[in-house]
XYZ file of N, CA and C in Angstrom:
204
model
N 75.040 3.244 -9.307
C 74.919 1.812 -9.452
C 75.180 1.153 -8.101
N 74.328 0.500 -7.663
C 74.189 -0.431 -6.540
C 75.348 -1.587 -6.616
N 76.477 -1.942 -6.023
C 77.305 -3.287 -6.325
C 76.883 -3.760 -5.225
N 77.034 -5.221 -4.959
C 76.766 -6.000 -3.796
C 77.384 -7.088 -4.033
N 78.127 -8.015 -3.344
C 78.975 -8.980 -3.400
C 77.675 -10.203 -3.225
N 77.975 -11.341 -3.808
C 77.072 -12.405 -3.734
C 78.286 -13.617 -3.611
N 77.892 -14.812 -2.854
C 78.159 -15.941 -2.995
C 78.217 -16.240 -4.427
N 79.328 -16.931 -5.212
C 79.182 -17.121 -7.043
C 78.929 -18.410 -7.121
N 77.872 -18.540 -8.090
C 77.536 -19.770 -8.536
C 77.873 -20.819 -8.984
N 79.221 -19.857 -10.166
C 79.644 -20.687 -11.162
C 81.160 -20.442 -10.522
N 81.755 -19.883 -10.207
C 83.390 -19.924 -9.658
C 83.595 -20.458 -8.288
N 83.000 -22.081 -7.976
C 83.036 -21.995 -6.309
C 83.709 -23.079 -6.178
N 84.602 -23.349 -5.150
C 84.922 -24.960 -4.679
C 84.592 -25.427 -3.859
N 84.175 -24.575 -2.234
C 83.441 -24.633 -1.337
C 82.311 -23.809 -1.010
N 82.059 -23.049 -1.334
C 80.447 -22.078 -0.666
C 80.522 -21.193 -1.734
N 81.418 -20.603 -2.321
C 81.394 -19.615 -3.594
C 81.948 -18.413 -2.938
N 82.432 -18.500 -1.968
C 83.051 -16.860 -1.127
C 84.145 -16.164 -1.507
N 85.040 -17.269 -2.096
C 86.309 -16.427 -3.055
C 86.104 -16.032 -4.399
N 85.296 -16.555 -5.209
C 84.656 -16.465 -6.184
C 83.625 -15.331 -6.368
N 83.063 -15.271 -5.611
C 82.279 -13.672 -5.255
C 82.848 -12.502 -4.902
N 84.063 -12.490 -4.110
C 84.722 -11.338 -3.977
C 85.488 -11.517 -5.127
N 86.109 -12.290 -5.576
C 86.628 -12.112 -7.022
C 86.577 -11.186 -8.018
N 84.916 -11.873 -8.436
C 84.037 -11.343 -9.083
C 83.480 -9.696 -8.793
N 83.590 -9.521 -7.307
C 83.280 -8.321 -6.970
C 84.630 -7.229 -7.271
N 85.561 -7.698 -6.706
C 86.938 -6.888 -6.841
C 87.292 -6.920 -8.441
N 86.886 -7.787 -9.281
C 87.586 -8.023 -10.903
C 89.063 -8.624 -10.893
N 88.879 -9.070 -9.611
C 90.517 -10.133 -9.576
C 90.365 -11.255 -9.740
N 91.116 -12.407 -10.153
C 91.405 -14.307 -10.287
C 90.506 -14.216 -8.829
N 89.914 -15.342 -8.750
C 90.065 -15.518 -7.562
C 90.661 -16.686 -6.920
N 91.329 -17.050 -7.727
C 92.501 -17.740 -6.938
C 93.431 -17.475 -6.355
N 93.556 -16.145 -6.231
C 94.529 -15.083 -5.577
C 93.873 -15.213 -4.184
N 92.854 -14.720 -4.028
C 91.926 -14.773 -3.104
C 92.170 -15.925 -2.171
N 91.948 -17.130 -2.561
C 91.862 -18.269 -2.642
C 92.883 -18.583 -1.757
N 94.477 -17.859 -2.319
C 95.625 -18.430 -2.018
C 96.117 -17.439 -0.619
N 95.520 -15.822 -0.619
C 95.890 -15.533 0.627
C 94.945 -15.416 1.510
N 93.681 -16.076 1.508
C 92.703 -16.700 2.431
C 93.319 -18.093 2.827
N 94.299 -18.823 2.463
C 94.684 -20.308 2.979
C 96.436 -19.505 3.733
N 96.936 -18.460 2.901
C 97.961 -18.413 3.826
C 97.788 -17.473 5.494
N 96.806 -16.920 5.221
C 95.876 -16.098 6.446
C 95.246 -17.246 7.939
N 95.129 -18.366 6.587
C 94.496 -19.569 7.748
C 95.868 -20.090 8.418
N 96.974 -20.270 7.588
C 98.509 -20.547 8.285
C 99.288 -19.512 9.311
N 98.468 -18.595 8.917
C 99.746 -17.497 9.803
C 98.780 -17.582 11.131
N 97.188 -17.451 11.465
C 96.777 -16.917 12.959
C 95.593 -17.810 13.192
N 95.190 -18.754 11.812
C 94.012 -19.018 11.896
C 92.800 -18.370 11.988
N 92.595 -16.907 11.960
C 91.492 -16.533 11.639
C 90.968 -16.386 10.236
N 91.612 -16.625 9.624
C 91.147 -16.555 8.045
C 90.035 -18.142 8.292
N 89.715 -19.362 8.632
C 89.224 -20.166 8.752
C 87.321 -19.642 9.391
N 87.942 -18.445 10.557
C 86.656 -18.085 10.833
C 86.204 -17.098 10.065
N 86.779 -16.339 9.287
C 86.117 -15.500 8.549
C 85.879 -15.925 7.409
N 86.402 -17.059 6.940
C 85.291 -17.441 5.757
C 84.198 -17.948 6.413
N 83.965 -19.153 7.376
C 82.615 -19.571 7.868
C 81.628 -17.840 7.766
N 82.434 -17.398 8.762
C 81.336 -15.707 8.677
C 81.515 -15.124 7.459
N 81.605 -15.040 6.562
C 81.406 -14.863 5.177
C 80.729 -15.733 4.464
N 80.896 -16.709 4.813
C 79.729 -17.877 3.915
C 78.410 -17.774 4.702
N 77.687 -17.316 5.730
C 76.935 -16.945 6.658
C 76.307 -15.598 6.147
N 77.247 -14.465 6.083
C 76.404 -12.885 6.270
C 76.345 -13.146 4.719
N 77.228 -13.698 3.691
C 77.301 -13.734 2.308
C 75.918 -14.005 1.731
N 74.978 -13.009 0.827
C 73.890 -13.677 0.182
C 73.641 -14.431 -0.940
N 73.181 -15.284 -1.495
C 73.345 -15.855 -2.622
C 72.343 -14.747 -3.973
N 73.000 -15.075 -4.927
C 71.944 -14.354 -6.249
C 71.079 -15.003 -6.334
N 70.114 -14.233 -6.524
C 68.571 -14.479 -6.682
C 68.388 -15.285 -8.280
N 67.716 -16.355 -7.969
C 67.865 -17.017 -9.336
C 66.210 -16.396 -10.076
N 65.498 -15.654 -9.276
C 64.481 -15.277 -9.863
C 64.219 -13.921 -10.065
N 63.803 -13.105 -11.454
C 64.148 -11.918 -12.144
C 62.721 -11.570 -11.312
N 62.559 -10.676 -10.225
C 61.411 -10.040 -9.871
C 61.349 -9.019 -10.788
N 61.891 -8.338 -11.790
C 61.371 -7.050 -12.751
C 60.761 -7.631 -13.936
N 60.897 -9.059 -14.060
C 59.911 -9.613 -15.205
C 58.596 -9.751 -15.122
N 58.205 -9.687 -13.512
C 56.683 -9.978 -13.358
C 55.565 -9.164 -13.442
C-alpha cells in the first residue's frame, strides 16, 4: 500500500499541514499543532518548516481518475 501525506481538507486552520500529518501519523493533530508552535518558540525554525511543508506538501486530488 502506497501512503502519502496530503495537505487535509477538512482538519485545517492554516494550509492543512498539521492536519495531514495527523491524519498521516493517526495522531490529534493538535498535538502536532502544539509542538510545531513550541518548536517556533524554542529556535524559530519550526515557522520555516511549515512554510516548506505547505510548499513541497500536495493537496488531494478532488478528481477520481479510476472512474474514467
Amino acid at each position: 500500500m502506497d501512503r502519502r501525506v496530503y495537505l487535509s481538507d477538512t482538519n485545517k486552520k492554516i494550509a492543512g499541514v498539521c492536519g495531514g500529518l495527523g491524519e498521516y501519523f493517526g495522531i490529534d493533530p493538535t498535538v502536532i499543532r502544539l509542538l510545531w508552535v513550541i518548536s517556533v518558540f524554542l529556535d524559530g525554525l519550526g515557522l520555516l518548516a511549515y512554510f516548506i511543508a505547505w510548499i513541497v506538501m500536495p493537496r488531494r486530488s478532488r478528481c477520481n481518475y479510476d472512474s474514467w
